[in-house]
């Protein structure tokens, strides 16, 4: 027994009023189409067949190897779209599932249940239906006195009585493949000049064949996107779903309404997320952290017991017990080892701050490797760019960098080196040496007894 999945994605999505094809608009940071492709991948080991038309090249560029493609050159309706896949799929599988690419909240378990239902009988097809408070544009499910589904009537063709029907068509079907391929061409041309896939219901009913219709448990899954208003609704629904799952797994989220966490993020137990925090992309956060308020974290790896207040982190790695903010900015390649403290108004890019480094106030560290337990004084700057190229700054262990030091890269400071306040360091500093001034020059370190006198 095998299953092929067909996803219809050839429409332009006119109602989005956009140059971008509808299904490439992002939801939780990722193009809509990827949600349907992923849910299909969970059902069948055979890549889904994406019917593309408008923006076909852009869609291919986004989905890549994740799907097989069939082009529908002219958008003559959903029935016509499925017909385009017949040459590719006929004789390949026992069942064919069809749904639309604009339903990103569909869950694999829901589709799996539909597939199981169709496998349990030999009727022509099974479909899902949904009870909608606002049927906005959905086809209405017409049943007879016995409750058998007789037809799906598109909103634009419905009578006033049919418009009052609250059971609607989300557009998710699982077909007996042989029946589908044999009957697609029986679909008549509609008054609108399209071949409606939904007319297969009437075709089956007229032939005395029973179409199985199952009500969906969660109508949110059927949220289809036609306008940017729907896109915002889907964003809110997905946000609620992700936040709820995290809370149930042991994460405290103080204000879920102001917290956006993408589905691609993982967060450990007993971490607390404060309001207005946004955690995006491929971010992983450990246990027992305190994050926010007013924080953006994208594509970061964060260990356990970290504190991140009112900061922006992109492409950074934090080991355990790192404490940063408020108003810190970590950029790509920032790596803060265990126990690093970074206070307000600091920026770190493409640099390693080794264990126990302290960087309290107003500093920029770029293209640097800062040794263990080094203290970076207020206002320190790595001058890493000479106008043409970037250069590296390296310090040893336990270095003390005085306030307002300019480290003119490339430059290396040995273990235990020190710089005076306001130094402009243009030459390497040997271990245990103090440099001061502009440009900075060595000055003998006075023995502690001498200082005491
Ligand atoms: C369709 C259903 C309707 C259902 C609704 C659910 C039909 C005739 N109607 O209406 O019963 O309630 O979805 O959202 O199926 N597409 C193609 N080629 C085409 C036409 C459409 O690939 O020629 C694709 C679109 O890109 C889209 C999907 O099929 O992803 C649905 O098309 P859309 O125009 O949004 O259909 P609706 O009018 O919403
Ligand atoms: Ca639609």
XYZ file of C-alpha atoms and ligand atoms in Angstrom:
493
model
C 0.000 0.000 0.000
C 1.365 3.384 -0.871
C 0.299 6.970 -0.759
C 1.073 9.946 -2.949
C 0.381 13.466 -1.738
C -0.589 16.246 -4.141
C -0.374 19.840 -2.935
C -2.058 22.515 -5.023
C 0.019 25.665 -5.207
C -0.409 27.127 -8.685
C -2.693 30.028 -7.809
C -1.431 33.570 -7.615
C -3.117 34.490 -4.382
C -4.544 37.695 -5.821
C -6.173 38.669 -2.547
C -2.770 39.002 -0.862
C -2.161 42.095 -3.060
C 1.501 41.219 -3.303
C 4.297 40.728 -5.786
C 5.359 37.699 -3.797
C 3.405 34.480 -4.545
C 1.008 33.850 -1.657
C 2.622 30.621 -0.502
C 6.031 32.267 -0.177
C 4.809 34.765 2.403
C 6.418 33.929 5.731
C 4.572 32.471 8.681
C 6.665 32.332 11.860
C 9.616 33.269 9.695
C 9.263 30.500 7.072
C 7.498 30.436 3.704
C 3.954 29.068 3.950
C 4.547 26.340 1.383
C 7.141 24.630 3.572
C 4.501 23.809 6.176
C 2.429 21.764 3.725
C 5.486 20.110 2.232
C 6.691 19.070 5.686
C 3.342 17.741 6.797
C 3.216 15.687 3.575
C 6.689 14.331 4.207
C 5.476 12.954 7.537
C 2.779 10.922 5.732
C 4.609 9.308 2.875
C 8.204 8.539 2.063
C 7.450 9.603 -1.515
C 8.055 13.354 -1.925
C 4.782 15.261 -2.401
C 3.854 16.511 -5.847
C 3.564 20.276 -5.837
C 1.371 21.698 -8.585
C 2.977 25.034 -9.413
C 2.087 27.860 -11.771
C 2.377 31.438 -10.577
C 5.905 32.098 -9.342
C 6.842 28.486 -10.124
C 10.575 29.200 -10.247
C 10.544 31.029 -6.929
C 8.585 28.208 -5.318
C 11.057 25.632 -6.645
C 13.949 27.685 -5.325
C 12.433 27.631 -1.836
C 11.256 24.012 -1.679
C 14.091 22.450 -3.684
C 14.407 18.674 -3.445
C 11.599 18.501 -0.919
C 8.980 17.955 -3.630
C 8.293 16.750 -7.142
C 6.868 19.422 -9.420
C 4.121 19.526 -11.988
C 3.400 22.758 -13.809
C -0.164 23.909 -14.362
C 0.382 26.510 -17.047
C -3.135 27.936 -16.909
C -5.057 28.042 -13.645
C -8.278 26.385 -14.750
C -9.333 25.280 -11.283
C -8.474 22.796 -8.547
C -9.818 19.807 -10.510
C -7.733 20.774 -13.516
C -4.711 21.184 -11.229
C -4.974 17.611 -9.933
C -5.464 16.340 -13.488
C -2.009 17.689 -14.354
C -0.450 15.108 -11.997
C -2.182 12.121 -13.564
C 0.559 11.210 -16.043
C 3.124 11.217 -13.267
C 1.128 9.386 -10.615
C -1.311 7.009 -12.295
C -0.514 3.415 -11.349
C 2.033 4.509 -8.763
C 0.044 4.316 -5.555
C -3.177 2.977 -4.061
C -4.220 6.274 -2.523
C -3.778 9.930 -3.359
C -4.179 12.658 -0.805
C -4.876 16.180 -2.063
C -4.811 19.432 -0.136
C -4.009 23.089 -0.701
C -0.725 24.812 0.005
C -2.330 27.683 1.865
C -3.221 25.723 5.037
C -0.075 25.895 7.147
C -1.629 24.799 10.446
C -2.591 21.298 9.296
C -1.143 18.605 11.548
C 0.246 15.313 10.270
C -1.874 13.363 12.782
C -5.066 14.787 11.259
C -4.015 13.749 7.758
C -2.893 10.364 9.014
C -6.345 9.747 10.509
C -7.972 10.658 7.190
C -5.672 8.254 5.356
C -6.505 5.464 7.835
C -10.214 6.175 7.333
C -9.946 5.844 3.562
C -7.878 2.662 3.886
C -10.602 1.088 6.006
C -13.180 1.051 3.180
C -13.286 0.885 -0.610
C -15.372 4.013 -1.264
C -14.151 6.595 -3.803
C -12.766 9.043 -1.245
C -12.790 10.440 2.254
C -12.632 14.095 3.153
C -12.493 16.351 6.167
C -15.078 18.981 7.010
C -15.102 21.736 9.575
C -17.739 23.673 11.501
C -17.040 27.348 10.946
C -18.422 30.375 12.766
C -17.435 32.524 9.825
C -17.541 30.388 6.682
C -15.687 33.158 4.772
C -15.320 31.886 1.263
C -15.402 28.179 2.030
C -17.453 25.691 -0.020
C -20.552 24.488 1.872
C -21.134 20.792 2.593
C -24.582 19.713 1.407
C -25.889 16.533 3.098
C -29.118 14.662 2.443
C -31.743 13.605 5.027
C -29.628 10.550 5.967
C -26.553 12.698 6.556
C -24.778 11.495 3.411
C -22.700 14.112 1.664
C -24.318 15.049 -1.636
C -22.288 17.996 -2.893
C -19.896 20.808 -2.124
C -21.261 24.143 -3.264
C -18.816 26.985 -3.725
C -19.839 30.167 -1.909
C -20.226 32.133 -5.132
C -22.712 29.597 -6.503
C -24.626 28.907 -3.276
C -28.320 29.603 -2.676
C -29.254 31.614 0.460
C -30.199 28.333 2.250
C -26.851 26.787 1.322
C -25.011 29.912 2.474
C -26.470 29.347 5.942
C -24.748 25.935 6.203
C -21.961 26.048 8.782
C -20.268 22.792 7.808
C -17.659 23.751 5.245
C -14.898 22.293 3.102
C -11.315 22.887 4.238
C -10.076 21.178 1.057
C -8.427 17.989 2.341
C -9.215 14.748 0.531
C -7.907 11.201 0.392
C -8.829 9.356 -2.785
C -8.860 5.812 -3.989
C -6.296 6.436 -6.725
C -7.973 4.398 -9.445
C -11.310 6.119 -8.868
C -9.663 9.565 -8.883
C -7.782 9.088 -12.151
C -10.896 7.615 -13.790
C -13.248 10.413 -12.762
C -11.253 13.658 -12.935
C -12.230 14.225 -16.543
C -15.918 13.913 -15.643
C -15.742 17.252 -13.805
C -17.861 19.771 -15.710
C -16.761 23.305 -16.511
C -18.260 25.647 -13.904
C -20.072 28.905 -14.641
C -16.855 30.621 -13.579
C -14.900 28.761 -16.259
C -13.028 26.461 -13.861
C -12.960 22.741 -13.147
C -13.757 22.366 -9.449
C -12.202 19.384 -7.666
C -15.109 19.658 -5.237
C -17.511 18.511 -7.962
C -16.179 14.991 -7.463
C -18.505 14.751 -4.455
C -21.567 15.176 -6.623
C -20.146 12.843 -9.261
C -19.696 10.096 -6.651
C -23.047 10.723 -4.965
C -24.920 10.561 -8.291
C -23.316 7.192 -9.007
C -24.583 5.992 -5.620
C -21.107 5.897 -4.093
C -20.641 7.069 -0.557
C -18.184 9.856 0.231
C -16.924 9.661 3.779
C -16.778 13.041 5.492
C -15.146 13.424 8.912
C -15.482 16.516 11.031
C -12.099 17.928 12.073
C -11.485 18.103 15.817
C -9.697 21.448 15.728
C -11.030 24.020 13.232
C -7.851 26.086 13.679
C -5.995 23.518 11.577
C -8.221 24.382 8.629
C -7.284 28.033 8.654
C -6.598 28.772 5.000
C -4.782 31.912 3.996
C -6.253 34.116 1.284
C -5.529 37.615 2.637
C -3.000 39.219 4.956
C -5.726 39.327 7.589
C -5.817 35.525 7.479
C -2.016 35.487 7.614
C -2.093 37.443 10.882
C -4.745 35.059 12.231
C -2.553 32.094 11.355
C 0.457 33.758 12.975
C -1.533 34.240 16.196
C -2.844 30.673 16.109
C 0.600 29.196 15.512
C 2.071 31.402 18.253
C -0.563 30.139 20.685
C 0.108 26.531 19.668
C 3.883 26.828 20.125
C 3.638 28.722 23.418
C 1.129 26.274 24.827
C 3.298 23.265 23.970
C 6.299 24.939 25.619
C 4.383 25.830 28.765
C 3.103 22.270 29.051
C 6.682 21.027 28.706
C 7.862 23.129 31.652
C 8.729 26.582 30.292
C 7.235 29.636 32.030
C 5.934 32.237 29.574
C 4.622 35.238 31.472
C 2.773 36.887 28.620
C 2.169 34.495 25.700
C 0.358 37.195 23.710
C 3.521 39.299 23.438
C 5.919 36.377 23.029
C 6.705 34.963 19.588
C 8.618 31.722 19.534
C 9.036 29.949 16.229
C 8.186 26.241 15.969
C 11.844 25.569 15.136
C 12.989 26.648 18.629
C 13.649 24.336 21.592
C 13.653 25.523 25.213
C 14.563 23.563 28.339
C 12.614 23.062 31.533
C 12.294 25.834 34.122
C 13.412 28.543 31.764
C 11.329 31.713 32.146
C 10.455 33.958 29.224
C 9.468 37.512 30.177
C 7.100 39.680 28.076
C 7.811 41.041 24.615
C 10.439 38.464 23.827
C 10.929 37.029 20.330
C 12.855 33.809 19.824
C 13.302 32.858 16.209
C 14.902 30.446 13.779
C 17.065 27.527 14.819
C 17.513 28.630 18.412
C 18.143 26.221 21.286
C 17.887 27.374 24.901
C 18.820 25.256 27.907
C 17.241 24.852 31.324
C 16.748 27.379 34.094
C 17.426 30.492 32.011
C 15.789 33.889 32.476
C 15.096 35.593 29.141
C 13.632 39.051 28.496
C 11.768 41.285 28.718
C 12.197 43.036 25.362
C 14.621 40.582 23.831
C 15.164 39.230 20.306
C 17.066 35.988 19.852
C 17.612 34.516 16.402
C 19.534 31.363 15.452
C 21.396 31.099 18.768
C 22.551 28.261 20.993
C 22.192 29.047 24.678
C 23.213 26.815 27.579
C 21.697 26.360 31.041
C 21.187 28.996 33.739
C 21.824 31.997 31.506
C 20.298 35.432 32.093
C 19.552 37.606 29.054
C 17.820 40.900 29.698
C 16.565 43.378 27.087
C 19.085 42.391 24.422
C 19.419 41.382 20.773
C 21.261 38.146 19.889
C 21.819 36.858 16.359
C 23.815 33.775 15.465
C 25.534 33.616 18.861
C 26.523 30.757 21.169
C 26.392 31.024 24.964
C 27.660 28.304 27.270
C 26.151 27.854 30.771
C 25.752 30.642 33.336
C 26.329 33.503 30.944
C 24.775 36.767 32.039
C 24.149 39.523 29.514
C 22.300 42.812 29.184
C 20.509 45.020 29.434
C 21.083 46.390 25.922
C 23.703 43.949 24.725
C 24.066 43.048 21.044
C 25.576 39.729 20.054
C 26.142 39.223 16.360
C 27.073 36.245 14.194
C 29.921 34.179 15.526
C 29.857 35.586 19.062
C 30.832 32.715 21.397
C 30.589 33.385 25.120
C 32.028 30.632 27.278
C 30.822 29.582 30.706
C 30.304 32.334 33.251
C 30.929 35.296 30.939
C 29.380 38.551 32.106
C 28.491 41.182 29.541
C 26.724 44.284 30.781
C 25.053 47.193 29.055
C 25.763 48.639 25.613
C 28.232 46.008 24.474
C 28.569 44.490 21.016
C 30.366 41.270 20.229
C 30.834 39.884 16.718
C 32.783 36.866 15.470
C 34.683 36.587 18.735
C 35.294 34.152 21.536
C 35.042 35.397 25.090
C 36.604 32.620 27.142
C 35.374 31.447 30.536
C 34.854 34.144 33.120
C 35.517 37.163 30.899
C 33.917 40.359 32.218
C 32.832 43.081 29.842
C 30.692 45.412 31.871
C 30.035 48.567 29.894
C 30.097 50.196 26.435
C 32.495 47.968 24.494
C 32.882 46.626 20.955
C 34.665 43.324 20.479
C 34.980 42.083 16.885
C 37.181 39.330 15.386
C 38.785 38.679 18.767
C 39.779 35.826 21.035
C 39.702 37.028 24.632
C 41.471 34.798 27.184
C 39.972 33.395 30.384
C 39.163 35.757 33.236
C 40.130 38.822 31.230
C 38.552 42.088 32.332
C 37.477 44.380 29.514
C 37.233 47.925 30.876
C 34.412 50.329 30.026
C 34.561 51.728 26.507
C 37.137 49.270 25.146
C 37.115 48.917 21.369
C 38.773 46.426 19.051
C 39.679 48.527 16.012
C 39.350 45.521 13.716
C 38.865 47.234 10.357
C 41.581 49.209 8.574
C 39.250 50.417 5.842
C 39.963 47.415 3.642
C 40.339 44.306 5.738
C 39.375 42.860 9.120
C 42.113 41.942 11.594
C 42.275 39.838 14.741
C 42.758 40.777 18.367
C 44.026 38.065 20.722
C 44.511 38.248 24.464
C 45.920 35.685 26.878
C 44.513 34.734 30.264
C 43.775 37.206 33.049
C 44.479 40.296 30.956
C 43.336 43.633 32.354
C 42.232 46.106 29.693
C 41.882 49.616 31.072
C 38.843 51.758 30.354
C 38.670 53.376 26.935
C 41.466 51.256 25.442
C 41.681 51.063 21.643
C 43.095 47.710 20.536
C 44.335 48.390 17.002
C 44.280 45.003 15.273
C 46.122 42.881 14.397
C 47.355 42.848 17.958
C 48.143 40.259 20.637
C 48.314 40.738 24.407
C 50.079 38.045 26.461
C 48.843 36.423 29.687
C 48.407 38.926 32.515
C 49.124 41.965 30.313
C 47.568 45.294 31.325
C 46.680 48.480 29.489
C 46.238 51.888 31.092
C 43.044 53.906 30.713
C 42.841 55.582 27.326
C 45.691 53.566 25.775
C 45.847 53.145 22.022
C 47.545 49.769 21.617
C 49.282 49.498 18.235
C 51.953 46.883 19.076
C 51.770 43.434 20.654
C 52.041 43.461 24.456
C 54.203 40.743 26.045
C 52.878 38.689 28.969
C 52.838 40.486 32.314
C 53.576 43.872 30.751
C 51.750 47.151 31.365
C 51.378 49.549 28.431
C 50.053 53.106 28.656
C 49.540 56.161 26.475
C 48.939 57.093 22.861
C 50.436 55.155 21.172
C 50.774 52.759 24.113
C 54.288 51.952 25.312
C 55.457 49.622 28.112
C 55.897 51.017 31.596
C 57.494 48.884 34.311
C 54.985 47.335 36.674
C 55.871 48.612 40.137
C 56.243 46.001 42.841
C 53.199 45.955 45.161
C 55.315 47.123 48.189
C 56.338 50.276 46.325
C 52.699 51.127 45.608
C 51.799 50.732 49.284
C 54.347 53.317 50.437
C -11.203 26.003 -2.389
C -12.351 25.007 -2.506
C -13.401 25.321 -1.446
C -12.764 25.265 -0.097
C -11.559 26.200 -0.036
C -10.789 25.975 1.248
C -12.516 24.336 -4.842
C -13.240 24.511 -6.111
N -12.926 25.081 -3.833
O -11.742 27.293 -2.680
O -14.471 24.404 -1.503
O -13.706 25.622 0.893
O -10.636 25.951 -1.095
O -9.729 26.877 1.361
O -11.596 23.547 -4.769
N -5.064 26.145 -7.248
C -4.294 25.620 -8.267
N -4.729 25.714 -9.547
C -5.910 26.271 -9.873
C -6.710 26.803 -8.825
C -6.256 26.713 -7.525
O -3.209 25.098 -8.007
O -6.232 26.309 -11.051
C -4.569 26.061 -5.866
C -4.337 27.417 -5.253
O -3.015 27.827 -5.411
C -4.652 27.161 -3.771
C -5.663 26.028 -3.801
O -5.558 25.431 -5.085
O -3.521 26.731 -3.048
C -7.075 26.496 -3.563
O -7.402 27.503 -4.491
P -8.242 28.769 -4.066
O -8.411 29.629 -5.252
O -7.668 29.383 -2.853
O -9.628 28.048 -3.750
P -10.802 28.623 -2.889
O -11.620 29.547 -3.714
O -10.299 29.094 -1.592
Ca -8.203 29.283 -0.556
